CSV table of C-alpha atoms and ligand atoms in Angstrom, one decimal:
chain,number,residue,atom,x,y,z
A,1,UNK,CA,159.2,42.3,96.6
A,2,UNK,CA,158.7,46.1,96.7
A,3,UNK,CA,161.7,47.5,98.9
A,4,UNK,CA,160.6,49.1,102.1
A,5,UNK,CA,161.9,52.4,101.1
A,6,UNK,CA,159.9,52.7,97.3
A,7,UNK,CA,157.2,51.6,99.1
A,8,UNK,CA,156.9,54.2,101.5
A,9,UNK,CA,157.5,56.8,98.8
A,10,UNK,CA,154.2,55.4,97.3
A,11,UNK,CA,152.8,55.7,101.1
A,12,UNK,CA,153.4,59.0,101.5
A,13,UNK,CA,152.3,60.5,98.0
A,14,UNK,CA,148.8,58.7,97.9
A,15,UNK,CA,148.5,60.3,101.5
A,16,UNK,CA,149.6,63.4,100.0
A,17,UNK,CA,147.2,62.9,97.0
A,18,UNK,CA,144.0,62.3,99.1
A,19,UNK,CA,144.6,64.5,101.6
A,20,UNK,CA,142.8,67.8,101.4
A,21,UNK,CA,144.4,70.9,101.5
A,22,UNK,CA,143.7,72.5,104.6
A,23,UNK,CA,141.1,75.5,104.2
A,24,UNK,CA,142.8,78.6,105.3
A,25,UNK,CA,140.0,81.8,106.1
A,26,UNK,CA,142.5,85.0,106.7
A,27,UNK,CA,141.7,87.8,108.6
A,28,UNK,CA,141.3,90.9,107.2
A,29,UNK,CA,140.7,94.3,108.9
A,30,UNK,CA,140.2,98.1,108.6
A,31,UNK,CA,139.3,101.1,110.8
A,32,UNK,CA,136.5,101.8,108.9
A,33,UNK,CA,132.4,100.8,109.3
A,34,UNK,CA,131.0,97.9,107.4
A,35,UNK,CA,129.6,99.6,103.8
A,36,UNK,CA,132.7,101.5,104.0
A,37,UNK,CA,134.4,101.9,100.4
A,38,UNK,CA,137.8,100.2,101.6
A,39,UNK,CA,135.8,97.5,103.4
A,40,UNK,CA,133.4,97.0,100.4
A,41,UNK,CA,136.7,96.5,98.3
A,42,UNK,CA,138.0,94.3,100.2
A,43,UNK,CA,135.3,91.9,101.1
A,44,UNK,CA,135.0,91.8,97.0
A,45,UNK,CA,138.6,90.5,96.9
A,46,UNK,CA,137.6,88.0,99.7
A,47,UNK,CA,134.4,86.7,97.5
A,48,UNK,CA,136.7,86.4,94.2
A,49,UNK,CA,139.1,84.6,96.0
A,50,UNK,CA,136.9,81.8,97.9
A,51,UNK,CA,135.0,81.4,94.2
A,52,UNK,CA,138.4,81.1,92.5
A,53,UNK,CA,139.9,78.3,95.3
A,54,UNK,CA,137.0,77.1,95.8
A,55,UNK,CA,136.3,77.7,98.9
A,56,UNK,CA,140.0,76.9,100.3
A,57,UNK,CA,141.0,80.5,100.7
A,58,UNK,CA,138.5,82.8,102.4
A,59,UNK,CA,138.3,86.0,103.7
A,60,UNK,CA,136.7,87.2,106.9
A,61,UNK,CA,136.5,91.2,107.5
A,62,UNK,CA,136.6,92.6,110.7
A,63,UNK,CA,136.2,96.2,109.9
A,64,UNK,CA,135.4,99.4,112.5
A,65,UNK,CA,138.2,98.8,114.2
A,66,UNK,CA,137.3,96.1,116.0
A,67,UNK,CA,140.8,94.9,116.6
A,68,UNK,CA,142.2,98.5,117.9
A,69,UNK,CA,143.2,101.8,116.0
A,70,UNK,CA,145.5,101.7,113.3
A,71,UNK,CA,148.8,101.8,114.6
A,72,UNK,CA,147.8,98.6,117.2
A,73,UNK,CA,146.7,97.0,113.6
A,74,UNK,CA,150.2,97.6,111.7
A,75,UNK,CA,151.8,95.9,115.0
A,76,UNK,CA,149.8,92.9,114.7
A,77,UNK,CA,149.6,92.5,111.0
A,78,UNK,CA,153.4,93.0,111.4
A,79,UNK,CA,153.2,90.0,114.4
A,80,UNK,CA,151.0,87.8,111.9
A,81,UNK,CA,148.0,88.1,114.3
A,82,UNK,CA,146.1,89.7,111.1
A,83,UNK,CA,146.9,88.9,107.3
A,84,UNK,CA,145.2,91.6,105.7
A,85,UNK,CA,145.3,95.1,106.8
A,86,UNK,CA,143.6,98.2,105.1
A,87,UNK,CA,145.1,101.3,106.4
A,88,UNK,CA,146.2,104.7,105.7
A,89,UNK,CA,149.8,105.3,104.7
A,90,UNK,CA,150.1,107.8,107.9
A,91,UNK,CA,150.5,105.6,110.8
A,92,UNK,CA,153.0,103.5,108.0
A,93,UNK,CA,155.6,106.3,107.8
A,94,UNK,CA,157.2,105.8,111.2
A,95,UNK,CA,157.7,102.0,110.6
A,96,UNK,CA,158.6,102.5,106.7
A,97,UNK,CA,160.1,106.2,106.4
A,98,UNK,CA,160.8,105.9,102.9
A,99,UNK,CA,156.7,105.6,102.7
A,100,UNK,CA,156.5,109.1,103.8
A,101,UNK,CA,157.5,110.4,100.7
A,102,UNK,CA,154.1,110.2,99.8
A,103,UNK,CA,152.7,111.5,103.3
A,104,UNK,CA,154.4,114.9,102.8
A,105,UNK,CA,151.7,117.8,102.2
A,106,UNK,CA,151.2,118.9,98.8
A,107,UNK,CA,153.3,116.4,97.3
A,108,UNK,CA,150.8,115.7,95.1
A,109,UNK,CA,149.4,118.5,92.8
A,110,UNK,CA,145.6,117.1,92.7
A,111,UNK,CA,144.0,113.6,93.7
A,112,UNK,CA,144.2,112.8,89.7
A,113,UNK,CA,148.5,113.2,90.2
A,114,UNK,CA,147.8,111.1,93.4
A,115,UNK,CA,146.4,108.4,91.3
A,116,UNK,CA,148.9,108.4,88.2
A,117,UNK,CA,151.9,108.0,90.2
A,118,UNK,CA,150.3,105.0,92.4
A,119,UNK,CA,149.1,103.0,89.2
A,120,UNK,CA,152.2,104.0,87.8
A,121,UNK,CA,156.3,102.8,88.5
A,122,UNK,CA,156.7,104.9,91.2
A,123,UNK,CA,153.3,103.1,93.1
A,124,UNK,CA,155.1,99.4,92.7
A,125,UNK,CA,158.4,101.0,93.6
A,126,UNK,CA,157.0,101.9,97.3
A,127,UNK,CA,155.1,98.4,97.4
A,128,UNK,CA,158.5,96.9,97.0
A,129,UNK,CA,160.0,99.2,99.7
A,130,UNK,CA,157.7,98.0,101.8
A,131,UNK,CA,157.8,94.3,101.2
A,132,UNK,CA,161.8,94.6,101.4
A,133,UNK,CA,162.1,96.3,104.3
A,134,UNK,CA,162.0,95.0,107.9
A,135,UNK,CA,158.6,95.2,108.7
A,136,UNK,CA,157.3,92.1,108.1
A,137,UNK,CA,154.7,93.3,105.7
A,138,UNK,CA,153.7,92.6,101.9
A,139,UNK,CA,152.4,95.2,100.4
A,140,UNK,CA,149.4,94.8,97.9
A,141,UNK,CA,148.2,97.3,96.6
A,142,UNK,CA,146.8,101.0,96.7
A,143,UNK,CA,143.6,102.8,97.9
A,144,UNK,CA,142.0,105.9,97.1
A,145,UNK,CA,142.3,107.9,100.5
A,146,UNK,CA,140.8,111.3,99.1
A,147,UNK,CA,141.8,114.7,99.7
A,148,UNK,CA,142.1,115.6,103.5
A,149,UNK,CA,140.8,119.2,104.3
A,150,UNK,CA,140.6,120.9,107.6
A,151,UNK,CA,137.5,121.1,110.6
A,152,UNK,CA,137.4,122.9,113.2
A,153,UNK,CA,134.2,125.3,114.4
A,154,UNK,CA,135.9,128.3,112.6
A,155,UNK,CA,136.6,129.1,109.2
A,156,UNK,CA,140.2,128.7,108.1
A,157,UNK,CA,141.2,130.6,105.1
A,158,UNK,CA,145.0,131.5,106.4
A,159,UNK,CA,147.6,129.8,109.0
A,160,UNK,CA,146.6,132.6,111.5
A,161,UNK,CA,143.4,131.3,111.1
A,162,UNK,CA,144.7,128.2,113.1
A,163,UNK,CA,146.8,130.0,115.6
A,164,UNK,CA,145.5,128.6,119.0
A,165,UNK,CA,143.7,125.5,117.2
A,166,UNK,CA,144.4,122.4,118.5
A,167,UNK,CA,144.2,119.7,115.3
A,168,UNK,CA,144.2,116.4,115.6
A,169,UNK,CA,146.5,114.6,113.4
A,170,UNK,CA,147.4,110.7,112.3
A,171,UNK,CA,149.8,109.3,114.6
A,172,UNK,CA,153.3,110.3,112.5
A,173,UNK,CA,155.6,113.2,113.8
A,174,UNK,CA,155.5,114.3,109.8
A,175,UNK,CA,151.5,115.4,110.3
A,176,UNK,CA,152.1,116.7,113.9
A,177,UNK,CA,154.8,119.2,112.4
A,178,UNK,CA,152.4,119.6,109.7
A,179,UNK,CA,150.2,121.4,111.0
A,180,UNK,CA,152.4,123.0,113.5
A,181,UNK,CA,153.9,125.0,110.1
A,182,UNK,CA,150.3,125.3,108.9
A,183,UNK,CA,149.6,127.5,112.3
A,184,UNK,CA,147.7,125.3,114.5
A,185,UNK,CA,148.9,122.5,117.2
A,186,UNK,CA,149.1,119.2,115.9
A,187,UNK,CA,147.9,116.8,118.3
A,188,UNK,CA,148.3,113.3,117.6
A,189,UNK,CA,145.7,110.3,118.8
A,190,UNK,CA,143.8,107.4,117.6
A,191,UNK,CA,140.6,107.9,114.8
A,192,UNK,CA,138.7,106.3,117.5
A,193,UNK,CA,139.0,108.9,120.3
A,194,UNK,CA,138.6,111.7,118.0
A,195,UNK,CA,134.8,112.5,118.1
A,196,UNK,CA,134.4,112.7,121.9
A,197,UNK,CA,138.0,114.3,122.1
A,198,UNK,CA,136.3,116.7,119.7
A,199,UNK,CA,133.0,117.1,122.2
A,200,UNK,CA,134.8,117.6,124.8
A,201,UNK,CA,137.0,120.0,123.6
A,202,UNK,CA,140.5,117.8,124.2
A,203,UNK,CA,141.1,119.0,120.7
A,204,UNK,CA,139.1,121.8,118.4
A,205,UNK,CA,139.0,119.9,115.1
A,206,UNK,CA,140.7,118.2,112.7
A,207,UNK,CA,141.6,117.2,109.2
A,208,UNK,CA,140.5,114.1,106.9
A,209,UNK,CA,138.6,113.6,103.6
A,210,UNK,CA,134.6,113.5,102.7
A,211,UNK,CA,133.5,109.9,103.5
A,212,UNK,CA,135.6,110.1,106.7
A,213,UNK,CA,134.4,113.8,108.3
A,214,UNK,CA,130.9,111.9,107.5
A,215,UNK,CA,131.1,108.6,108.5
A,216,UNK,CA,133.1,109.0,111.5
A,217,UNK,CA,130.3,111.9,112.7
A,218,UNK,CA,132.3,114.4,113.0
A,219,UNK,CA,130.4,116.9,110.5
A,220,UNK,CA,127.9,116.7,113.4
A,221,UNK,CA,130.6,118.6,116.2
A,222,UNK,CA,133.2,120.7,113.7
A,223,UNK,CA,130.7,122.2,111.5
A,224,UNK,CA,132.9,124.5,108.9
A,225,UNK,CA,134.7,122.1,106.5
A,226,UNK,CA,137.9,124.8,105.1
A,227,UNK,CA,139.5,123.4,101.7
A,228,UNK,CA,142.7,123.3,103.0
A,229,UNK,CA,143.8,120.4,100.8
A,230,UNK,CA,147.1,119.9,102.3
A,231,UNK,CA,147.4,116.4,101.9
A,232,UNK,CA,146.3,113.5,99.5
A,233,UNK,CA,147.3,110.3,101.5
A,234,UNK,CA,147.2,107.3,99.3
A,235,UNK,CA,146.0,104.4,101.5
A,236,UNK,CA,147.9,100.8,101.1
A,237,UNK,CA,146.7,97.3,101.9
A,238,UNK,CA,149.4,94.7,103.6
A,239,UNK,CA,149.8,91.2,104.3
A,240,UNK,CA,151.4,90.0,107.2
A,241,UNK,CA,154.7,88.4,105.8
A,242,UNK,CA,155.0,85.7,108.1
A,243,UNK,CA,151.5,83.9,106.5
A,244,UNK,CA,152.3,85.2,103.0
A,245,UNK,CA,155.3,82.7,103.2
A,246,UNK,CA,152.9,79.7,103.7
A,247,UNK,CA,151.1,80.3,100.7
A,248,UNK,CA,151.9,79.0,97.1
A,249,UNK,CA,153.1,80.5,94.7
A,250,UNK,CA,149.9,80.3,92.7
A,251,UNK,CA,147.8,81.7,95.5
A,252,UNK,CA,150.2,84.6,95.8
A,253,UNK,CA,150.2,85.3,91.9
A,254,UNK,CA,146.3,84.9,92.6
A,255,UNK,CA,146.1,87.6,95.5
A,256,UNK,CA,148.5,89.9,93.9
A,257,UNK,CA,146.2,90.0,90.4
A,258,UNK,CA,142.6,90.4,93.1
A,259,UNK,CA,144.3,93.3,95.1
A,260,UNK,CA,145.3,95.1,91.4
A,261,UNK,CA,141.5,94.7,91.1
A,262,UNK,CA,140.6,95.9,94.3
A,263,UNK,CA,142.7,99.0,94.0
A,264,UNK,CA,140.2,99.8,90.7
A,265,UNK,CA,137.0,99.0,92.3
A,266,UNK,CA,137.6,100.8,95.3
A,267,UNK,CA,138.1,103.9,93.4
A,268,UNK,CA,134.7,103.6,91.2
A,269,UNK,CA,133.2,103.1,95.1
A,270,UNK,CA,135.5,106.0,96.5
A,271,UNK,CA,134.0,108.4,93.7
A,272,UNK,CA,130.6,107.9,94.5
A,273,UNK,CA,130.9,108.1,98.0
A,274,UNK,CA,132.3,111.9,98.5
A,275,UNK,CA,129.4,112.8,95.9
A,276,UNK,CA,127.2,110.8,98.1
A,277,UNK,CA,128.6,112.2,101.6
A,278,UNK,CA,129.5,115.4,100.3
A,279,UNK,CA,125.8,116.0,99.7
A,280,UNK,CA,125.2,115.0,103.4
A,281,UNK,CA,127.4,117.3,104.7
A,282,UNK,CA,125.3,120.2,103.0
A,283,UNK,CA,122.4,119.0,103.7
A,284,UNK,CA,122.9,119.0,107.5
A,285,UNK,CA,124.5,122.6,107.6
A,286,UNK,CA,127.9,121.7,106.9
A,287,UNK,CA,129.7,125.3,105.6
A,288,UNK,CA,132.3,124.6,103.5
A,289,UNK,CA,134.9,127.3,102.9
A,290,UNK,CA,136.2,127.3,99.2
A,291,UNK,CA,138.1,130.4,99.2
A,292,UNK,CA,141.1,129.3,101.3
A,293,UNK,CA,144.7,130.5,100.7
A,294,UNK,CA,146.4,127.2,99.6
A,295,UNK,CA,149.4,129.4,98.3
A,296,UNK,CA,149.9,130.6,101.7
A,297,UNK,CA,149.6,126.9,102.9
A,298,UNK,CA,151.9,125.8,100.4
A,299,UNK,CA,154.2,128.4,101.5
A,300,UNK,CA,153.9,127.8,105.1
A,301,UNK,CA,154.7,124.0,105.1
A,302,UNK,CA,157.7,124.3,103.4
A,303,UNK,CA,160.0,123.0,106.0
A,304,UNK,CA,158.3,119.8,106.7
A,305,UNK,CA,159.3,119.0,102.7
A,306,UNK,CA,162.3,120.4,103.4
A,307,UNK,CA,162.8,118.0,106.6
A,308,UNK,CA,161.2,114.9,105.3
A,309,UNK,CA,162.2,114.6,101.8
A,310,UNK,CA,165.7,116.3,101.5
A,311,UNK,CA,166.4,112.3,101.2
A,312,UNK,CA,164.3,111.7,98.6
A,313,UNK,CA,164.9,114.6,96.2
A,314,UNK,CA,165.2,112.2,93.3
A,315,UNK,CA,162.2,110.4,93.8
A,316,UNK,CA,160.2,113.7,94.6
A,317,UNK,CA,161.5,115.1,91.3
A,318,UNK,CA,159.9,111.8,89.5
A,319,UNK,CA,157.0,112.2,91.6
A,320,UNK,CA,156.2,115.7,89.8
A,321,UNK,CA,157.3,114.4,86.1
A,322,UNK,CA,154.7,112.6,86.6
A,323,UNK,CA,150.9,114.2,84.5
B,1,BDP,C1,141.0,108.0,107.1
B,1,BDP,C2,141.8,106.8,106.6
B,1,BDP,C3,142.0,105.9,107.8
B,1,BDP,C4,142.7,106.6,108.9
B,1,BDP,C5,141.9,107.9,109.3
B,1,BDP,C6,142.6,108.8,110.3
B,1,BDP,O1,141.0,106.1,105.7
B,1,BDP,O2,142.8,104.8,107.4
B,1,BDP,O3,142.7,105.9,110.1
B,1,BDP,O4,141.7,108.7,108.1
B,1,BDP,O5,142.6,110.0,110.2
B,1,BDP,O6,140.9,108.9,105.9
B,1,BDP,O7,143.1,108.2,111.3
């Protein structure tokens, strides 16, 4: 006769066997609208991922910022209450600092620079930061976050061309001291409140790339986009730690290689949206100022390298080794 022992060791694999593995759908979100490079990017990932589990893991986006502005969305990707979070590496430099590296203004010489050092050692190096540190976050992979110029009603060519502006910044002291050196008064809220804060004259512009200035509407209040170019802010897509751990190993190797190719199809999205929105701009009266003293700017924002990196002069010397 079987022992009782043996034969609940067969019990409990054929249950194990038959079972089916419980369908997981994970919650993904971003600030931005539905159509929305980032979101598009995303919601690919979600599709390959369903078709290659078939149907076990799925994706469901809940972009616009459904859930809250972007710092509320750190703290509950952080808390596990969402599992994938698309979001600017701004609001992730008070929570990380050794992200912020990358938030400094003109760290990186062009948006070309921007994207050789993420693809490159130095891009997996921060991932890993990030995943090591306390957060409670995995990081995935990169985004393509643009070049962020300057908008107010007025052109700005110089920092005294900001003196008296107030600018509304991403919610990190580093931006806020930004463009305090730049000349202006860095005011820090939510991507949410901006446009009204804008009509109502709480604040008398701001700062961001193309596909933001024109999907947010904000081309339709601050009407003279200045190339200011002060900062290329990579973006970063995290997973909530806490649900990371309950998945295989297999699934992870699997979500690591999709977010890889998210990171490259964003871009090819990215591209075509500041030609597409950059033609919308002109087209509804948008003046863009070209001829903007980015020396001067350079010059003038000094200190907040100086204050922010001095930690990370190593790093920031690999950063510019890089072509
Ligand atoms: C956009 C980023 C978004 C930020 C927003 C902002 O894509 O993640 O929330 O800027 O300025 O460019 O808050």
């Amino acid at each position: 006769m079987m022992r009782a022992s043996k034969l609940a060791v067969l019990l409990a694999t054929a249950v194990f066997a038959v079972a089916p593995v419980a369908a997981l759908e994970l919650k993904a979100a971003d600030v931005h609208p539905e159509g929305y490079p980032n979101v598009v990017a995303m919601q690919s990932l979600g599709k390959k991922l369903d078709a290659a589990t078939k149907g076990r893991l799925t994706l469901k986006m809940f972009p616009g910022a459904v859930l809250g502005d972007e710092k509320s969305m750190i703290e509950q990707t952080q808390a596990g209450g969402i599992d994938i979070l698309r979001t600017s590496l701004g609001p992730l430099g008070p929570v990380v600092p050794e992200v912020n590296v990358f938030n400094m203004p003109f760290v990186f010489r062009s948006e070309a620079h921007m994207r050789a050092v993420v693809d490159g050692p130095i891009g997996e190096e921060i991932l890993t930061k990030i995943t090591n540190s306390s957060a409670n976050l995995v990081a995935l992979g990169w985004m393509d976050g643009g070049t962020r110029n300057l908008y107010t009603k007025k052109a700005v060519r110089k920092p005294a061309d900001l003196a008296g502006q107030k600018v509304r910044m991403m919610g990190n002291p580093l931006f806020v001291d930004t463009m305090n050196a730049m000349g202006g008064s860095g005011i820090s809220m939510g991507f949410g409140e901006l446009y009204s804060a804008m009509q109502t004259g709480v604040v008398d512009g701001a700062e961001n790339n193309v596909p933001s200035y024109v999907t947010g509407n904000h081309f339709t209040v601050a009407k003279v986009y200045s190339l200011t170019g002060h900062l290329i802010i990579p973006e970063i897509f995290v997973f909530s730690k806490a649900k990371w751990a309950k998945l295989s190993a297999e699934d992870q190797t699997l979500i690591k290689k999709l977010a890889r190719e998210a990171q490259m199809e964003q871009r090819q999205l990215w591209d075509k949206r500041v030609t597409m929105d950059t033609a919308r701009m002109k087209a509804s009266g948008v003046t863009i100022v070209a001829d903007v003293d980015k020396d001067a700017f350079f010059k003038a924002t000094q200190p907040v390298r100086d204050k922010y990196g001095s930690a990370y002069a190593d790093l920031i010397k690999r950063i510019q080794a890089v072509k």
